[in-house]
mmCIF file with all atom_site columns, C-alpha atoms in Angstrom:
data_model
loop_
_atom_site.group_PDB
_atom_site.id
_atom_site.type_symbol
_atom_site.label_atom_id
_atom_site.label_alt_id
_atom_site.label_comp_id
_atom_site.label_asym_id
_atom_site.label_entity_id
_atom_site.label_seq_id
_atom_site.pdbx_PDB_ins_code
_atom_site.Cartn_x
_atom_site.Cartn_y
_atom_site.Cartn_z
_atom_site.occupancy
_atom_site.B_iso_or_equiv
_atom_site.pdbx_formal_charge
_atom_site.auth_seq_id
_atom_site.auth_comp_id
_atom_site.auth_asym_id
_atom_site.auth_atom_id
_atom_site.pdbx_PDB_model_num
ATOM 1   C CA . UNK X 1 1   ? 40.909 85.812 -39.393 1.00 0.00 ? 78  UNK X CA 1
ATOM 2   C CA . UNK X 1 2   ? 38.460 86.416 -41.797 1.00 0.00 ? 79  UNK X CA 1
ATOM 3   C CA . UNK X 1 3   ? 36.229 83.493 -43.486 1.00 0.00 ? 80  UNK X CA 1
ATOM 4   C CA . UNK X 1 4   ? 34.871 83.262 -46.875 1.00 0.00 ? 81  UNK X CA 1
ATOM 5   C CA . UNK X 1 5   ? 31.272 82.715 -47.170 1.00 0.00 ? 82  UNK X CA 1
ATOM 6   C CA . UNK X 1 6   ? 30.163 81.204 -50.573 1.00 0.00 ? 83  UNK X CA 1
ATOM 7   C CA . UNK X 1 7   ? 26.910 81.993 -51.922 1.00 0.00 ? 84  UNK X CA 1
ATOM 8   C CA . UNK X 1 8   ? 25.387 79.815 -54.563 1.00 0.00 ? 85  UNK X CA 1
ATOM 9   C CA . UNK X 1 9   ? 22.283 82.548 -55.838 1.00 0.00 ? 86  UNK X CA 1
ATOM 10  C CA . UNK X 1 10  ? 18.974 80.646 -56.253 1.00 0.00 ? 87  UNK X CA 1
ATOM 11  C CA . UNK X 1 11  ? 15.389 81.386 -55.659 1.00 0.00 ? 88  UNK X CA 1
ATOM 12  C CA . UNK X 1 12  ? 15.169 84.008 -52.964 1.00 0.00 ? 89  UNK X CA 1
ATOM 13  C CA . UNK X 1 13  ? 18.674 84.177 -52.207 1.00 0.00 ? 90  UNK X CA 1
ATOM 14  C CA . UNK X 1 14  ? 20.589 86.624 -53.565 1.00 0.00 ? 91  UNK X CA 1
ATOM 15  C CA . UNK X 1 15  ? 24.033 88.559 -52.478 1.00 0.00 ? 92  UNK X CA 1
ATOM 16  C CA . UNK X 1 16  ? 22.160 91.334 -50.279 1.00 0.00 ? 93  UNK X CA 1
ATOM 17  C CA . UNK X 1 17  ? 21.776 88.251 -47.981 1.00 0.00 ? 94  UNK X CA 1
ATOM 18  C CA . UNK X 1 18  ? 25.391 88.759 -46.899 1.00 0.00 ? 95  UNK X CA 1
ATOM 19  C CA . UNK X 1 19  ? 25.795 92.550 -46.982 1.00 0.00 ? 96  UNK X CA 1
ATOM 20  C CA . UNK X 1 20  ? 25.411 92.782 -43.110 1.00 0.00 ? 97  UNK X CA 1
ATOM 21  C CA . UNK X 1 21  ? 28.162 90.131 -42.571 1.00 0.00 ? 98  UNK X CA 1
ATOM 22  C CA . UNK X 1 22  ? 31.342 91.257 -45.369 1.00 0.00 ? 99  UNK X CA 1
ATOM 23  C CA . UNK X 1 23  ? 32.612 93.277 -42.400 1.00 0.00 ? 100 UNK X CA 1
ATOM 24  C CA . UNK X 1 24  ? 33.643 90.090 -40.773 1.00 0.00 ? 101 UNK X CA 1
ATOM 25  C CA . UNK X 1 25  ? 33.594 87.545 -43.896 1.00 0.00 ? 102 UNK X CA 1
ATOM 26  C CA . UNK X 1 26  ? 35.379 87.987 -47.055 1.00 0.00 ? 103 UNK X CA 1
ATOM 27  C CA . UNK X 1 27  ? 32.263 87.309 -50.198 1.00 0.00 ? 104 UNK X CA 1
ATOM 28  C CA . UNK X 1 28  ? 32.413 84.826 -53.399 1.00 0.00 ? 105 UNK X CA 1
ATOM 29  C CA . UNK X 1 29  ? 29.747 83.186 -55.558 1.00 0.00 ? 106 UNK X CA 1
ATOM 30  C CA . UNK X 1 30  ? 29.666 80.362 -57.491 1.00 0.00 ? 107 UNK X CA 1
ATOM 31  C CA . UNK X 1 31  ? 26.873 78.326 -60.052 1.00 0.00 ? 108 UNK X CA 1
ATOM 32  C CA . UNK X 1 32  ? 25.746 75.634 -58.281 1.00 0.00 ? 109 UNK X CA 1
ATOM 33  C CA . UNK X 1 33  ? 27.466 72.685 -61.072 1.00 0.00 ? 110 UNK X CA 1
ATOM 34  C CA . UNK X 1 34  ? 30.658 74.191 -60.364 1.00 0.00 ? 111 UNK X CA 1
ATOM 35  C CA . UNK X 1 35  ? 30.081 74.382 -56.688 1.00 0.00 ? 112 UNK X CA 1
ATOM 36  C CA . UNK X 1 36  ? 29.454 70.669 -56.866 1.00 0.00 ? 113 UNK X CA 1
ATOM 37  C CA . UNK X 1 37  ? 32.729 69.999 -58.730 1.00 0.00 ? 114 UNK X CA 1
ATOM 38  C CA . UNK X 1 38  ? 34.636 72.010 -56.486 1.00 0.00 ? 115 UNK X CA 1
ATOM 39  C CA . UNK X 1 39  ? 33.728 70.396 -53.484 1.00 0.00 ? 116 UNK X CA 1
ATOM 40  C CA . UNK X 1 40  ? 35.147 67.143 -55.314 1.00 0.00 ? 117 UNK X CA 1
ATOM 41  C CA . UNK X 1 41  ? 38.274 68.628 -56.288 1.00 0.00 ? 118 UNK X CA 1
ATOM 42  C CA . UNK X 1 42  ? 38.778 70.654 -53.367 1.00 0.00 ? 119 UNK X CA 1
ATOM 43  C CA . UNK X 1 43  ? 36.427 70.701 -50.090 1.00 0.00 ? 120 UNK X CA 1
ATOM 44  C CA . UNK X 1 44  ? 39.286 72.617 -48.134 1.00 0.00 ? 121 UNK X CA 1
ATOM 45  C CA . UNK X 1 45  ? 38.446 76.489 -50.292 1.00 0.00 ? 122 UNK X CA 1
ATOM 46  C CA . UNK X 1 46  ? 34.729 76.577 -48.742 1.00 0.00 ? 123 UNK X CA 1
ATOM 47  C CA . UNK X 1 47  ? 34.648 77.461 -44.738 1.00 0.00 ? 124 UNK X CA 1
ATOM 48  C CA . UNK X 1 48  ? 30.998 78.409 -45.379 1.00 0.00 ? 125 UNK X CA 1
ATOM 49  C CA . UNK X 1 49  ? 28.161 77.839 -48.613 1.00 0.00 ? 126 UNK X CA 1
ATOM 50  C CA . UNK X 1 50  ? 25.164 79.885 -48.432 1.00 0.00 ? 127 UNK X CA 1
ATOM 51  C CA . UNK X 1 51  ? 22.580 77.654 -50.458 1.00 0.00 ? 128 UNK X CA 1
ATOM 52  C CA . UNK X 1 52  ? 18.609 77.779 -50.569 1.00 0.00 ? 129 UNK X CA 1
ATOM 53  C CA . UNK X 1 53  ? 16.916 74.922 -49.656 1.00 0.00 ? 130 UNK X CA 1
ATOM 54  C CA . UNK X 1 54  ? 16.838 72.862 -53.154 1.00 0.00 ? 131 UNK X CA 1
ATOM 55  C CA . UNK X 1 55  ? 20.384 73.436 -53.585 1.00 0.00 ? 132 UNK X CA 1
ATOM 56  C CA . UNK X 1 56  ? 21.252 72.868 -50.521 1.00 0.00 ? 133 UNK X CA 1
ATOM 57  C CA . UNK X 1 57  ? 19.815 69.773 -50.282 1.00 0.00 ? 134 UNK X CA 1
ATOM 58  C CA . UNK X 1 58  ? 21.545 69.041 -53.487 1.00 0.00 ? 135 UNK X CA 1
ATOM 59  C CA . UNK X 1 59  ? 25.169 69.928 -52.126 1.00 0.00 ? 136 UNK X CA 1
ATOM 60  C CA . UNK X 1 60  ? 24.067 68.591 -49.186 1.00 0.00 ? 137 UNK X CA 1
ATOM 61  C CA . UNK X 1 61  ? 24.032 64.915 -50.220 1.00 0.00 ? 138 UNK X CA 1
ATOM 62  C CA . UNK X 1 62  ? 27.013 65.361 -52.610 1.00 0.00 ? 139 UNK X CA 1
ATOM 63  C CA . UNK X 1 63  ? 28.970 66.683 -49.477 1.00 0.00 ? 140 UNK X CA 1
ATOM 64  C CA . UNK X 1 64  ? 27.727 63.652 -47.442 1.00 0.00 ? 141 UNK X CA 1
ATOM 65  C CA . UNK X 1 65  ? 28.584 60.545 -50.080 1.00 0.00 ? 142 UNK X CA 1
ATOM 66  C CA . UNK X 1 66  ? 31.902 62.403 -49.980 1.00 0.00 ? 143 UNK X CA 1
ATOM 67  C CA . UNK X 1 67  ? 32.379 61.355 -46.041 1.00 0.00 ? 144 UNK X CA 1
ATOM 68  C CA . UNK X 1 68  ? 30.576 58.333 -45.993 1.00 0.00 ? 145 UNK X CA 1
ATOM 69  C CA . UNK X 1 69  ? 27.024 58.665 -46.404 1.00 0.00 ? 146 UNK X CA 1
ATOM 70  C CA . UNK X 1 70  ? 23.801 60.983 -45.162 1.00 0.00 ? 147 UNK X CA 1
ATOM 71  C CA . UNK X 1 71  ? 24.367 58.648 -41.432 1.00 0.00 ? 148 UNK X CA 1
ATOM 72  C CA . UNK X 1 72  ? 27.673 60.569 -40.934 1.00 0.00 ? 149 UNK X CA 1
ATOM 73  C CA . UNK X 1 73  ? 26.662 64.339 -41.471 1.00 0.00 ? 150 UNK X CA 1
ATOM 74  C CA . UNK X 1 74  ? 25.464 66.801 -38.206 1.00 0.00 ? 151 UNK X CA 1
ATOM 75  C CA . UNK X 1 75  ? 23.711 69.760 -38.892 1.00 0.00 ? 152 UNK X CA 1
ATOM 76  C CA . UNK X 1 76  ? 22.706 72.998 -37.949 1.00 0.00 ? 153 UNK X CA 1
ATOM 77  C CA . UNK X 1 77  ? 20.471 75.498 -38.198 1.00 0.00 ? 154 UNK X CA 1
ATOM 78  C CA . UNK X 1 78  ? 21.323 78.480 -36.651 1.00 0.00 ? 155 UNK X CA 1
ATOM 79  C CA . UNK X 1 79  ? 18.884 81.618 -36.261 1.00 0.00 ? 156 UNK X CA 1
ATOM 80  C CA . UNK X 1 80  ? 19.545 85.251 -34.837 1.00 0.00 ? 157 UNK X CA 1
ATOM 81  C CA . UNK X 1 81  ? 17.342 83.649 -31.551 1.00 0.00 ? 158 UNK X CA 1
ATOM 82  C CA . UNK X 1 82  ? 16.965 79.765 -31.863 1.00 0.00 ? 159 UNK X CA 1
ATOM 83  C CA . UNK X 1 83  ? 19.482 76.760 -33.220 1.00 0.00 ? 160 UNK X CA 1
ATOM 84  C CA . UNK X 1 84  ? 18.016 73.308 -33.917 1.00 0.00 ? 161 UNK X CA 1
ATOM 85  C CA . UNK X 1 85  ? 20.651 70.655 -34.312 1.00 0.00 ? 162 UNK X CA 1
ATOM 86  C CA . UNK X 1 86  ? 19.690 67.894 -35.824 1.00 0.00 ? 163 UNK X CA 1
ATOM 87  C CA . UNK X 1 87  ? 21.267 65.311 -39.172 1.00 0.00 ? 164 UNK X CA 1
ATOM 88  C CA . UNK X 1 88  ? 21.764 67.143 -41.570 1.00 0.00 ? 165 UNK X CA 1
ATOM 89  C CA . UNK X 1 89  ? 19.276 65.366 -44.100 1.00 0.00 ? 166 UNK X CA 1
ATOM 90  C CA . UNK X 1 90  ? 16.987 62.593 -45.771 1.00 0.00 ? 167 UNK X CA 1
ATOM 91  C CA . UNK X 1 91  ? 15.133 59.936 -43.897 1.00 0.00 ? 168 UNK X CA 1
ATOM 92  C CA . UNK X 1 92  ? 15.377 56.150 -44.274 1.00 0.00 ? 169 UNK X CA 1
ATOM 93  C CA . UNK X 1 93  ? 12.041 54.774 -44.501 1.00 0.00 ? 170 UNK X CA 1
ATOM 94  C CA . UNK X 1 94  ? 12.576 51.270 -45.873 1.00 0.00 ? 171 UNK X CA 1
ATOM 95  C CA . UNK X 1 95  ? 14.790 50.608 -42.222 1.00 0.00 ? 172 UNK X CA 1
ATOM 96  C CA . UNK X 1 96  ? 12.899 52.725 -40.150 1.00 0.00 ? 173 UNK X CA 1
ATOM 97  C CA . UNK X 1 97  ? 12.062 50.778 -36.764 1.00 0.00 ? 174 UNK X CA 1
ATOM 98  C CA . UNK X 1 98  ? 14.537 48.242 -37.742 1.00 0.00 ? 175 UNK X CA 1
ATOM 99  C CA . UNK X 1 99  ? 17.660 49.173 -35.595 1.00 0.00 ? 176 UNK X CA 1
ATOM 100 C CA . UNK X 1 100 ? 20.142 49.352 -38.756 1.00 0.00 ? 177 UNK X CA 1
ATOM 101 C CA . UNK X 1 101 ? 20.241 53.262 -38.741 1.00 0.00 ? 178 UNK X CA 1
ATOM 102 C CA . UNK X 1 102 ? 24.030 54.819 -38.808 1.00 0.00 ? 179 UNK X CA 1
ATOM 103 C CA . UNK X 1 103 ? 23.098 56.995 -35.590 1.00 0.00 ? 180 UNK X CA 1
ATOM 104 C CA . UNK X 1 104 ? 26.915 58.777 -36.409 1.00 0.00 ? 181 UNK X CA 1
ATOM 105 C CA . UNK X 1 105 ? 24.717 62.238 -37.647 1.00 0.00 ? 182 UNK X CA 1
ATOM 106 C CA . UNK X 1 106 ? 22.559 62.366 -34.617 1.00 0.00 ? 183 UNK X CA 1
ATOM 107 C CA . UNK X 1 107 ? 25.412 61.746 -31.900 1.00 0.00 ? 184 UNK X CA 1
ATOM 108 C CA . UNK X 1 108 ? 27.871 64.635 -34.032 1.00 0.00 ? 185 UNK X CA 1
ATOM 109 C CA . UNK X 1 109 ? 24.689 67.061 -33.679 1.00 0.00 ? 186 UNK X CA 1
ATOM 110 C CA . UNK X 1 110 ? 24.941 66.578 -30.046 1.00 0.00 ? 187 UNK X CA 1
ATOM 111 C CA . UNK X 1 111 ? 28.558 67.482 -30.103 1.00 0.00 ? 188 UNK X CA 1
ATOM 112 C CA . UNK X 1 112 ? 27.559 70.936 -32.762 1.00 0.00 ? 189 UNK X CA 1
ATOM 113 C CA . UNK X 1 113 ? 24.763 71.527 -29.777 1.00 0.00 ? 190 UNK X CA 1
ATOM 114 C CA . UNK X 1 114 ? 27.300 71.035 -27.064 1.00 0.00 ? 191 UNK X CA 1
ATOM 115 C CA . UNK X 1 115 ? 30.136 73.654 -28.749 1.00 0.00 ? 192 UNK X CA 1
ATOM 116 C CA . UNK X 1 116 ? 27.156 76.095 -29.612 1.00 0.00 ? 193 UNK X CA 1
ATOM 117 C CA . UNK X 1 117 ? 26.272 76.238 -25.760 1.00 0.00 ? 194 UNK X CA 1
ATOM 118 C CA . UNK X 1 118 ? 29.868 76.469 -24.495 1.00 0.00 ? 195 UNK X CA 1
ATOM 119 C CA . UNK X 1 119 ? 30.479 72.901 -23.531 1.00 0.00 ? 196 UNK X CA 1
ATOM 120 C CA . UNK X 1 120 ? 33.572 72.193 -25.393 1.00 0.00 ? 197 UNK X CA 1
ATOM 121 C CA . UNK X 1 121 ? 34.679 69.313 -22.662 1.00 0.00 ? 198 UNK X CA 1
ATOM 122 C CA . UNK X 1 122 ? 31.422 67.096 -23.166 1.00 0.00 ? 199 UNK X CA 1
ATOM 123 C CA . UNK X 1 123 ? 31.442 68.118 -26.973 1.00 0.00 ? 200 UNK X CA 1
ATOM 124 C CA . UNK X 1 124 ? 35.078 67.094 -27.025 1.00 0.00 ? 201 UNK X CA 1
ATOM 125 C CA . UNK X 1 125 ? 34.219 63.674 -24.767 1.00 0.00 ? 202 UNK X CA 1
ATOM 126 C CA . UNK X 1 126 ? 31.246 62.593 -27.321 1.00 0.00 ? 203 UNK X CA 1
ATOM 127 C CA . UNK X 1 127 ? 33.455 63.036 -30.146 1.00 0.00 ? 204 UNK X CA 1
ATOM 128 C CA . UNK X 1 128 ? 36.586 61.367 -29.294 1.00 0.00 ? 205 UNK X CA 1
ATOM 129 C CA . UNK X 1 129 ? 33.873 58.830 -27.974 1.00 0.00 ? 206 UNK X CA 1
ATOM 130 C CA . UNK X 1 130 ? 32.907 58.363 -31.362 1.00 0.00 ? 207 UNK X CA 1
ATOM 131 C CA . UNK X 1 131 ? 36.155 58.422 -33.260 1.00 0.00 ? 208 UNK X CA 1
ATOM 132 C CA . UNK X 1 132 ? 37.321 55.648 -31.198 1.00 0.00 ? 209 UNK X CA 1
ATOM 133 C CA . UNK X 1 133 ? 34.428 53.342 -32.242 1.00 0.00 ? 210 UNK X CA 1
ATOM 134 C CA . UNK X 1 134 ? 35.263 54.210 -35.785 1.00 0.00 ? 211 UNK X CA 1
ATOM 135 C CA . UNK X 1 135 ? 38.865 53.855 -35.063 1.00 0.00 ? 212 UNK X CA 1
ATOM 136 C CA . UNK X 1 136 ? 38.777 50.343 -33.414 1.00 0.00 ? 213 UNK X CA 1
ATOM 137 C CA . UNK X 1 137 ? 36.246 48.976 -36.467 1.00 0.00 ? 214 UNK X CA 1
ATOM 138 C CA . UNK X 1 138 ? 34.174 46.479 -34.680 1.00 0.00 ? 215 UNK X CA 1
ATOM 139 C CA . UNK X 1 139 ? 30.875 48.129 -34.069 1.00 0.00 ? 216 UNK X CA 1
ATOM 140 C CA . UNK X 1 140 ? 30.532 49.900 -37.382 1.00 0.00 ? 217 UNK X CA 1
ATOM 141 C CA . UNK X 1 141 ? 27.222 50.246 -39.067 1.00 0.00 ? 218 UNK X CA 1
ATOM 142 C CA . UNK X 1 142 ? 25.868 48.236 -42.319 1.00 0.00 ? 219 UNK X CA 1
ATOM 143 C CA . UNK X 1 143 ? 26.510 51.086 -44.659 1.00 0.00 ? 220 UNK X CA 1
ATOM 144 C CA . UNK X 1 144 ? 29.994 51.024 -43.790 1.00 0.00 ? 221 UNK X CA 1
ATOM 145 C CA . UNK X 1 145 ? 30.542 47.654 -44.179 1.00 0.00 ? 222 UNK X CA 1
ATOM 146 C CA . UNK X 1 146 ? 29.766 46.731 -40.482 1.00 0.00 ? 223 UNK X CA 1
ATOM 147 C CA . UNK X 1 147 ? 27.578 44.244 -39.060 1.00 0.00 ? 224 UNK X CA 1
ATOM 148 C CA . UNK X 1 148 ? 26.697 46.672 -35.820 1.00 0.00 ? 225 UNK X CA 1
ATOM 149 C CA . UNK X 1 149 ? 22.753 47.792 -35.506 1.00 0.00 ? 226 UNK X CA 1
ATOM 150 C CA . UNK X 1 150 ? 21.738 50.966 -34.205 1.00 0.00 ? 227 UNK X CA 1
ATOM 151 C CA . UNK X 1 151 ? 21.733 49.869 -30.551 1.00 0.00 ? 228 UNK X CA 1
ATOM 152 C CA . UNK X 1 152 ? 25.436 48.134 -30.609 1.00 0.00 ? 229 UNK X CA 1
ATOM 153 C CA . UNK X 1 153 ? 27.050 50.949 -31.900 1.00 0.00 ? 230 UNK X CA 1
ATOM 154 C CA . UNK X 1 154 ? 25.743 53.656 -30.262 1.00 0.00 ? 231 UNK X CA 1
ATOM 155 C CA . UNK X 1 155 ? 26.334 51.246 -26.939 1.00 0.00 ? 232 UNK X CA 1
ATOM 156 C CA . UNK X 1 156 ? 30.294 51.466 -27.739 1.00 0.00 ? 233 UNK X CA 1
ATOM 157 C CA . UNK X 1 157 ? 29.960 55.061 -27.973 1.00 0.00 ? 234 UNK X CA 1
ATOM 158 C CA . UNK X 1 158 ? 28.650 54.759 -24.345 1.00 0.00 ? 235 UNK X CA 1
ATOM 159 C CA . UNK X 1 159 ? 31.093 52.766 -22.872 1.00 0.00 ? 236 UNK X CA 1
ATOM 160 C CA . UNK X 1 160 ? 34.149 55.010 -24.398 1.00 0.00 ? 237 UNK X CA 1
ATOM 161 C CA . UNK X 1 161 ? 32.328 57.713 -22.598 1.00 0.00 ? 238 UNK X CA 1
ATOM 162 C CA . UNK X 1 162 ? 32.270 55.650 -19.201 1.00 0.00 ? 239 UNK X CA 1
ATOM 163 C CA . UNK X 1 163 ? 35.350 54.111 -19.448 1.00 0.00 ? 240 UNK X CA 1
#
């Protein structure tokens, strides 16, 4: 099955980025406005966007409000050598040290970093984990409409993973 990789062309990116990869990936590119409205209309055509860093930080956050928020996004970063998992971006500095951070991008990160080593059961575990707290409402986060800090909900994710 082939994939379709998406370049948006901006500043040091350009479509010999992807020449070493169309054996294995089918090729498109797209403005970055329209890549924005498309991923409103229709998220389900892109399997993989090939941004540089402005405008991916731009689709970025566009993609995120779509699901929820910047709190609900992993990320990663994958090199030919390294991979650094991590949310995917901004920082909250008005609640930092305050325990009302949505800790839902950090925990999924773990789960990318679990798949990308071949641990599919403990990525599985951590993310059922986490859909279940989501599913059963009462330790969601502030910014979605919850009354859970930091600390309570990531303390439900721990006890679906004992339990």
């Amino acid at each position: 099955m082939k994939h379709t990789i998406t370049l948006v062309p901006g500043d040091g990116i350009g479509p010999e980025v992807t020449t070493a990869t169309t054996k294995v990936v089918e090729y498109g590119e797209s403005i970055v406005d329209n890549t924005c409205m498309q991923l409103v209309l229709d998220p389900q055509q892109f399997d993989v966007l090939l941004l540089e860093n402005l405008y991916g930080d731009i689709v970025t956050e566009l993609g995120a409000g779509l699901v929820g928020g910047l709190g609900m996004v992993p990320g990663a970063n994958l090199g030919e050598d390294c991979a650094v998992f991590e949310p995917v971006h901004g920082s909250a500095p008005s609640i930092a040290g305050k325990n009302q951070a949505n800790p839902t991008a950090m925990i999924l990160s773990v789960v990318l970093l679990f798949r990308y080593l071949g641990e599919s059961e403990k990525a599985q575990r951590v993310h059922f984990a986490v859909e279940a707290v989501y599913q059963m409402g009462e330790a969601l986060t502030s910014d979605l409409g919850g009354k859970a800090n930091t600390t309570e909900f990531t303390e439900a994710v721990v006890q679906h993973l004992v339990n």
